Coordinates of C-alpha atoms in Angstrom, one line a residue:
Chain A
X1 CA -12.9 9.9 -17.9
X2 CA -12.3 13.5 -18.9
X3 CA -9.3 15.3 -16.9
X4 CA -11.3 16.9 -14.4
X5 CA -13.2 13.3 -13.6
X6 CA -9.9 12.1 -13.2
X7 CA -8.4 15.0 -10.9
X8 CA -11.5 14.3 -8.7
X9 CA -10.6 10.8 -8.6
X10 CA -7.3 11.8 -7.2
X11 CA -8.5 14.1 -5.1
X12 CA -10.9 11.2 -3.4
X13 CA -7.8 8.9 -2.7
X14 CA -5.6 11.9 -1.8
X15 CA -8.6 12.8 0.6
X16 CA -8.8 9.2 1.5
X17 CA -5.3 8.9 2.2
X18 CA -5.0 12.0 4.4
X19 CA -8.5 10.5 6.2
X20 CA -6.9 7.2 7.4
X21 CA -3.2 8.6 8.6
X22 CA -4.7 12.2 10.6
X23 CA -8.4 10.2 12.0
X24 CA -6.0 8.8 14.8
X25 CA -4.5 12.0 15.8
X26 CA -7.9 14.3 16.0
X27 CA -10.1 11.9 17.3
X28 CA -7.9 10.2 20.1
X29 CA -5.7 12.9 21.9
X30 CA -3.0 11.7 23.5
X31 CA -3.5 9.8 27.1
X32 CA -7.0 9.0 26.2
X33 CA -7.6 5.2 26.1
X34 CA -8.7 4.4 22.7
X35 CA -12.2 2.5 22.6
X36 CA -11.6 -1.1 22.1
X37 CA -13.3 -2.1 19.8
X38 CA -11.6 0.6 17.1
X39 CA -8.7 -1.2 18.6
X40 CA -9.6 -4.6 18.0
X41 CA -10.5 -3.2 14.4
X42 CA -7.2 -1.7 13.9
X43 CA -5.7 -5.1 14.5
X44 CA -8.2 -7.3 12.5
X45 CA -8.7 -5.2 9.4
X46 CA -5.2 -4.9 7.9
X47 CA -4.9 -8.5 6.6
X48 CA -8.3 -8.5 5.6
X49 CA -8.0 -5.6 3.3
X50 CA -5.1 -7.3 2.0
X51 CA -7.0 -10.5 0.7
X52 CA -9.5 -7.9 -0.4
X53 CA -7.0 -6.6 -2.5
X54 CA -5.3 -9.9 -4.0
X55 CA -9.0 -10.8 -4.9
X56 CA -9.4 -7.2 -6.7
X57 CA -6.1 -7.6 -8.6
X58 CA -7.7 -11.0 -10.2
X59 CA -11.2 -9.6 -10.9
X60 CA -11.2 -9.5 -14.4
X61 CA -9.9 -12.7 -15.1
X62 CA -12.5 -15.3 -16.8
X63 CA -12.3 -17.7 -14.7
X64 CA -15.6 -19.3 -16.0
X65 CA -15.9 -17.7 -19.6
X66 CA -12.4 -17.6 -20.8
X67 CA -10.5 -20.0 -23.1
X68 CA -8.0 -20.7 -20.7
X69 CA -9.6 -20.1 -17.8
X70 CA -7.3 -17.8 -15.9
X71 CA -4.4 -20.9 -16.0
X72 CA -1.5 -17.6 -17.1
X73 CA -2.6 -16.1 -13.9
X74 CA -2.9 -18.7 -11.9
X75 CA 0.1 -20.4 -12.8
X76 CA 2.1 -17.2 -12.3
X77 CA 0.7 -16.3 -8.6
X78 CA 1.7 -19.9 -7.6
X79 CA 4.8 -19.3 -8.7
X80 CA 5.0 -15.9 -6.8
X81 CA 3.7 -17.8 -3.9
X82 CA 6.0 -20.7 -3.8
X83 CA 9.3 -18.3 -4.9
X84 CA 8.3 -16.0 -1.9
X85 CA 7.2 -18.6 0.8
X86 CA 11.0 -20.5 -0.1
X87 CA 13.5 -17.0 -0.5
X88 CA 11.3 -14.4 0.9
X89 CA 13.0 -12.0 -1.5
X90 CA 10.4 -9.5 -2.5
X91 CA 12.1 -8.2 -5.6
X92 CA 12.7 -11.7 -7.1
X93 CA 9.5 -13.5 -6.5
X94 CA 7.9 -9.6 -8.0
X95 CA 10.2 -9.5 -11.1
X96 CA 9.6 -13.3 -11.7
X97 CA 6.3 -13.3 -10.9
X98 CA 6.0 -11.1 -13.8
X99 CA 8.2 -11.8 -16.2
X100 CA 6.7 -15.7 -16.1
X101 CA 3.1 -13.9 -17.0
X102 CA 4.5 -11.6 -19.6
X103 CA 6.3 -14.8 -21.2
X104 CA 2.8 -16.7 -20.8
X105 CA 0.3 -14.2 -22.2
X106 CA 2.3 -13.2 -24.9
X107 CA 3.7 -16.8 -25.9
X108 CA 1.9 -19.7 -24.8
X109 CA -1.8 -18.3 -24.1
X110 CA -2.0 -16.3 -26.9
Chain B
X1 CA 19.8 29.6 13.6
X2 CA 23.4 27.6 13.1
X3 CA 22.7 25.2 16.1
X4 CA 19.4 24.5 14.5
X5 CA 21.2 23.3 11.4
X6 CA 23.5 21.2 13.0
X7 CA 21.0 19.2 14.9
X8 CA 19.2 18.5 11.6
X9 CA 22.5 17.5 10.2
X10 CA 23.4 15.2 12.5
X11 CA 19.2 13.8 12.7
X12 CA 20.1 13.5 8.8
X13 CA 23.1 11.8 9.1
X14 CA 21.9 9.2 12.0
X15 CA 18.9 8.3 9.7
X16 CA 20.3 7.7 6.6
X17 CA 22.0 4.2 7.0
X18 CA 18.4 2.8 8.7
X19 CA 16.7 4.1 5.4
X20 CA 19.2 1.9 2.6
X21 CA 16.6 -1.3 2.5
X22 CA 14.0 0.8 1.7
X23 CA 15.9 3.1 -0.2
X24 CA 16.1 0.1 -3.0
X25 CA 12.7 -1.5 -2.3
X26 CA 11.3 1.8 -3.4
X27 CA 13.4 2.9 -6.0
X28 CA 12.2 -0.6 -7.4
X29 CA 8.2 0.0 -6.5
X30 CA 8.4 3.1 -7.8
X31 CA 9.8 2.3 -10.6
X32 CA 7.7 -0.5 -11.1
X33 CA 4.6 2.0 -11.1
X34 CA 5.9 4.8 -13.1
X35 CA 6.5 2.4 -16.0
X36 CA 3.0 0.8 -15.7
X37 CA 1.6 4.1 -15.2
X38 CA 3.0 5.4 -18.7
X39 CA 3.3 2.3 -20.6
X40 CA 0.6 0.3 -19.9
X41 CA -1.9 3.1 -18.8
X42 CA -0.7 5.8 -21.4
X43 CA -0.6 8.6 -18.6
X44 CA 2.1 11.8 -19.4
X45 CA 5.2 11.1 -17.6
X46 CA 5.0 13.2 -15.2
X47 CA 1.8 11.7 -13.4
X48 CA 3.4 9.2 -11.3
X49 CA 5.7 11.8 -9.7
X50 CA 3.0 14.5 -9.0
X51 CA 0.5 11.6 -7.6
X52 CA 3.6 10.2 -5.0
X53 CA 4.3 14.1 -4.3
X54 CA -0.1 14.3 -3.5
X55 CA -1.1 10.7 -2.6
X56 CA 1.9 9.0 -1.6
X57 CA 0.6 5.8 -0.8
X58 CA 1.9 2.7 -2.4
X59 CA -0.5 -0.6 -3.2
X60 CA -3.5 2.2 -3.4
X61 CA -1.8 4.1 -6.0
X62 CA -1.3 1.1 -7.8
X63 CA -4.8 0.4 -7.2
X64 CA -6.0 4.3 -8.7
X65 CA -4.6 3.5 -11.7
X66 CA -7.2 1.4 -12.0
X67 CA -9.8 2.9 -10.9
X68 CA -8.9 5.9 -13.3
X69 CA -8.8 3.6 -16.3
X70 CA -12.5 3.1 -15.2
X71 CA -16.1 4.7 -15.2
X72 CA -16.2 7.9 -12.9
X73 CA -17.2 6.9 -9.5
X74 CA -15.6 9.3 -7.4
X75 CA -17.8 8.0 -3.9
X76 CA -16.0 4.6 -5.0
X77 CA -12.5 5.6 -5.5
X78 CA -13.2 7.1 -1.6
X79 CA -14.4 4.1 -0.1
X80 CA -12.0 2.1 -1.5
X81 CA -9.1 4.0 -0.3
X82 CA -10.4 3.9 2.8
X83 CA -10.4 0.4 2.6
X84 CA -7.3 -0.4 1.5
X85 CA -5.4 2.6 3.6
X86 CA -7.6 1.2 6.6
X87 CA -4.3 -0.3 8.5
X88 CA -2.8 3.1 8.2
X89 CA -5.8 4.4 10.8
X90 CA -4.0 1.9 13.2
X91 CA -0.5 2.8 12.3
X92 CA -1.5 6.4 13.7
X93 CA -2.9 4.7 16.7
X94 CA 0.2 2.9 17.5
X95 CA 2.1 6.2 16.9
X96 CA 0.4 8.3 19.0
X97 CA 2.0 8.5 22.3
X98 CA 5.0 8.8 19.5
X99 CA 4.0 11.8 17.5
X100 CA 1.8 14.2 19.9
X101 CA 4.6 15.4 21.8
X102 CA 6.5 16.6 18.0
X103 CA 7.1 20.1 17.7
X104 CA 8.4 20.2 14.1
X105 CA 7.0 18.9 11.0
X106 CA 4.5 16.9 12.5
X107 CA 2.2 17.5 9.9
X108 CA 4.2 15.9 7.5
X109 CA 5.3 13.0 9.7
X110 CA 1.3 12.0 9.7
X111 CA 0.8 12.4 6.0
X112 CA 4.1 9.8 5.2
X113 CA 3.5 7.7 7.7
X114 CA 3.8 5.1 5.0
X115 CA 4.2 0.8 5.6
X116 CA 7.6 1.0 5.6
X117 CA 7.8 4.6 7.4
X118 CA 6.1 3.3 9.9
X119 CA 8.2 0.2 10.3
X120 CA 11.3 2.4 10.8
X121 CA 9.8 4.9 13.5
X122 CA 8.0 2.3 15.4
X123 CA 11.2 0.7 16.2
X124 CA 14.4 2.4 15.5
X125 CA 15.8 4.7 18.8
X126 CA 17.8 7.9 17.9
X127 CA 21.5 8.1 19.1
X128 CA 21.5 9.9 22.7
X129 CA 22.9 12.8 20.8
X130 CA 20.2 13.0 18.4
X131 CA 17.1 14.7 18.2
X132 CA 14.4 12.1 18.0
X133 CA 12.1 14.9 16.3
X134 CA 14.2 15.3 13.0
X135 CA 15.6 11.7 13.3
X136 CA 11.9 10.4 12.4
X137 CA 11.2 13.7 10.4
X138 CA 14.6 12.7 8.0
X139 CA 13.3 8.8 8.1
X140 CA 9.7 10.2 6.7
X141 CA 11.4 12.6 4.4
X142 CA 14.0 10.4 2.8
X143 CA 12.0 7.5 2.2
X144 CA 9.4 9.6 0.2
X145 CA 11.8 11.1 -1.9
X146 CA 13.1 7.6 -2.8
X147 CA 9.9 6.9 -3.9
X148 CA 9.0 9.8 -5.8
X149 CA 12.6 9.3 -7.9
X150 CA 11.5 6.0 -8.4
X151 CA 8.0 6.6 -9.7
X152 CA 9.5 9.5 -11.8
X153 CA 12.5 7.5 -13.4
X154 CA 10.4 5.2 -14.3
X155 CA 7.7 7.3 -15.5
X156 CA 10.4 8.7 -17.8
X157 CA 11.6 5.5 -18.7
X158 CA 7.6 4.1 -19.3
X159 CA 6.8 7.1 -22.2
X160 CA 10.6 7.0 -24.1
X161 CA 10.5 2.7 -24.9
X162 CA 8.0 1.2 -26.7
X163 CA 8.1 -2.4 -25.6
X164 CA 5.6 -5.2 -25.8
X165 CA 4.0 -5.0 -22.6
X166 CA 1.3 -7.4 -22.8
X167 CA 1.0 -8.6 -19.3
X168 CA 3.1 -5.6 -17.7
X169 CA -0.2 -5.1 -15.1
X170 CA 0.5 -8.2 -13.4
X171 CA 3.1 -6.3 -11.7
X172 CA 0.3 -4.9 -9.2
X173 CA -1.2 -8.6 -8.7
X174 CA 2.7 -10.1 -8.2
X175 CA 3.1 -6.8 -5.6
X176 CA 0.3 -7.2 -3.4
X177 CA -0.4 -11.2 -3.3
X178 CA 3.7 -10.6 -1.9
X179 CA 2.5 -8.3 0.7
X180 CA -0.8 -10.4 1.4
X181 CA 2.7 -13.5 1.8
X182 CA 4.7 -11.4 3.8
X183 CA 1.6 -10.7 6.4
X184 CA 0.5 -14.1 6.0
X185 CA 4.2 -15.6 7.6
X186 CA 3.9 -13.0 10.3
X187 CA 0.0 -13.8 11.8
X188 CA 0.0 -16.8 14.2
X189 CA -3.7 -17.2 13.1
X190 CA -4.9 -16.5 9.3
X191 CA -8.6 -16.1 10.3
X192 CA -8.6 -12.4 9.2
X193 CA -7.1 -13.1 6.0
X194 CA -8.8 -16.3 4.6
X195 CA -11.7 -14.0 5.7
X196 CA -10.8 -11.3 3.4
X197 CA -9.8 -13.2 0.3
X198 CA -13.4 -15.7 0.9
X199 CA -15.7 -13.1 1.4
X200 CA -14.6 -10.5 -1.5
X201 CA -14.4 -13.6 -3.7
X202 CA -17.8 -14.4 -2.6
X203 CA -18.8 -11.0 -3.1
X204 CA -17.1 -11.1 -6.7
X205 CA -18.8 -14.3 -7.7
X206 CA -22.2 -12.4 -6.4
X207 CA -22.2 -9.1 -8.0
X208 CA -19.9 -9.6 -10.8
X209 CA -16.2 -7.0 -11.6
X210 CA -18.7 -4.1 -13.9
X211 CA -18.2 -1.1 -12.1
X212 CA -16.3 -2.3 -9.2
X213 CA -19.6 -2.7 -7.4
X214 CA -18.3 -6.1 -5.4
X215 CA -16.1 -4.2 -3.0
X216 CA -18.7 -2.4 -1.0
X217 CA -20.7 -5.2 0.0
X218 CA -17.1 -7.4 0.1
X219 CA -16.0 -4.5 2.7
X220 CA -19.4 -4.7 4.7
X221 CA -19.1 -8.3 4.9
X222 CA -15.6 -8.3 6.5
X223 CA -16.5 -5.6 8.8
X224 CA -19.6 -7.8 10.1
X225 CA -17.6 -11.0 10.3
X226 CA -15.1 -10.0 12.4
X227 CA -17.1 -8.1 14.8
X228 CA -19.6 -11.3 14.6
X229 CA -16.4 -13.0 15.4
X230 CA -14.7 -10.6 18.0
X231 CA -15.2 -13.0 21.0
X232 CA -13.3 -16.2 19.7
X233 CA -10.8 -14.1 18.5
X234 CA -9.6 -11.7 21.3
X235 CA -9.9 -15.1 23.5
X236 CA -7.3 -16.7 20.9
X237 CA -5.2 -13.8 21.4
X238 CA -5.3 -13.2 25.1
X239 CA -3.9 -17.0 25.7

């Protein structure tokens, strides 16, 4: 991308950004019921759109193609996942997390 | 004018101590991004801290990193963030009986109306004595500038070492599948999330990570599914 490609692209999430936290605000004044079915949305999407973006962190791992078939990452989400389901300590299973993959990739898989 | 400084002292003062865990949870985020950003992304130091000062929102700034690394799509980068920042549209919605009466600085309480922000004014009460206005304002206020120090020490710290950093990235993966985790232990039901990680890996499998072009259709999918499934759902969460 050339620098004013990528200014754009900022501008789109900065535009994006500003779009979700002000929609409330203009299109619901205050005392109005909100409809409920934006409600129900409002509740419902969050956690979606977090699996979303676990999936989008993973999508270039070769799964299928590659000579180890994602095993680094694999092996280091599961031990995010067990780390942070047992201590709930964001920091340690984050730093772990990614030291263990660092270690992997540039030791074991290489 | 005096008066009006010492009410926004005090405000100061009273918010503070309710800022500290986040005060070191985004020092470390920040940091976290400000390093990948100029050591694994190769961007001048200074980009992280001018993108928290503009965008200022967290996983998706994680996220624009890589979709700057990528093939212009500018539409994309839109939807996505629209996407990802959808829970903030009900964050505003829970705040709004909160916010509309504000007379000062409401603007800005809207635009940082962060996660974590919003955990803190959802919840926390003012001291009698203390004006609830510039109590959330200095809540907003502090925790962005925690973030922006972080995201600019360690955008700093990203362009002076020249490590090894093979495998740095996973940083972003380690930081969001802990979010997904922390949501995940809250929920009483997980039908929204097994939804969200099936269907975009569905979507994946499908249309294949070139250009991005899986989230669109992933993003469709969810929407249609949980309206398909609105029924069952609200009855779950009525009993």
């Amino acid at each position: 991308m050339t620098l004013a490609q990528q200014l754009v692209t900022i501008a789109m999430v900065a535009l994006g950004t500003v779009l979700t936290r002000f929609l409330p605000f203009w299109l619901f004044p205050a005392g109005k019921p909100t409809p409920p079915f934006i409600r129900y949305l409002g509740r419902m999407l969050p956690p979606a759109a977090l699996g979303l973006l676990v999936i989008y962190c993973v999508k270039d791992v070769p799964f299928v193609a590659g000579q180890w078939h994602g095993l680094p990452e694999l092996a280091s989400m599961a031990l995010v996942t067990a780390l942070h389901l047992w201590r709930k300590n964001m920091f340690l299973s984050i730093a772990a997390g990614t030291a263990c993959y660092m270690l992997l990739v540039q030791f074991v898989f290489v | 004018m005096s008066s009006t400084k010492a009410v926004r002292r005090a405000a100061l003062k009273a918010a503070f101590p309710h800022t500290l865990p986040i005060l070191t949870g985004y020092l470390f985020l920040g940091a976290s991004y400000g390093i990948l950003s100029s050591l694994a992304y190769r961007f001048p130091w200074y980009f992280p801290a001018l993108a928290s000062v503009c965008v200022y929102a967290g996983s998706m700034q994680f996220v624009s990193l890589e979709l700057l690394a990528g093939p212009f799509l500018p539409l994309h980068a839109l939807m996505m963030t629209l996407m990802v920042n959808a829970r903030h549209l009900f964050y505003g919605l829970t705040m709004l009986d909160k916010y509309k009466p504000l007379r000062h600085r409401k603007g800005y309480l809207i635009f940082g109306l962060t996660d974590e922000t919003f955990s803190l004014n959802v919840t926390l009460e003012p001291p009698m004595d203390v004006d609830r206005n510039w109590f959330m304002y200095y809540i907003t206020l502090l925790d962005q500038c925690y973030w922006v120090t972080g995201a600019t020490l360690g955008g700093i710290f990203g362009s002076l070492i020249h490590l090894e950093v093979k495998g740095l990235e996973f940083v972003m993966t380690a930081l969001l599948l802990v979010i997904f985790l922390e949501n995940w232990m809250k929920e009483t039901r997980h039908t929204s999330s097994l939804l969200g990680l099936g269907l975009t890996a569905l979507s994946l499998a499908l249309f294949g990570p070139a250009n991005n072009l899986f989230i669109i259709p992933a993003m469709a999918a969810i929407i249609a599914a949980l309206a398909l499934l609105r029924r069952p759902l609200e009855g779950g969460e009525a009993q």
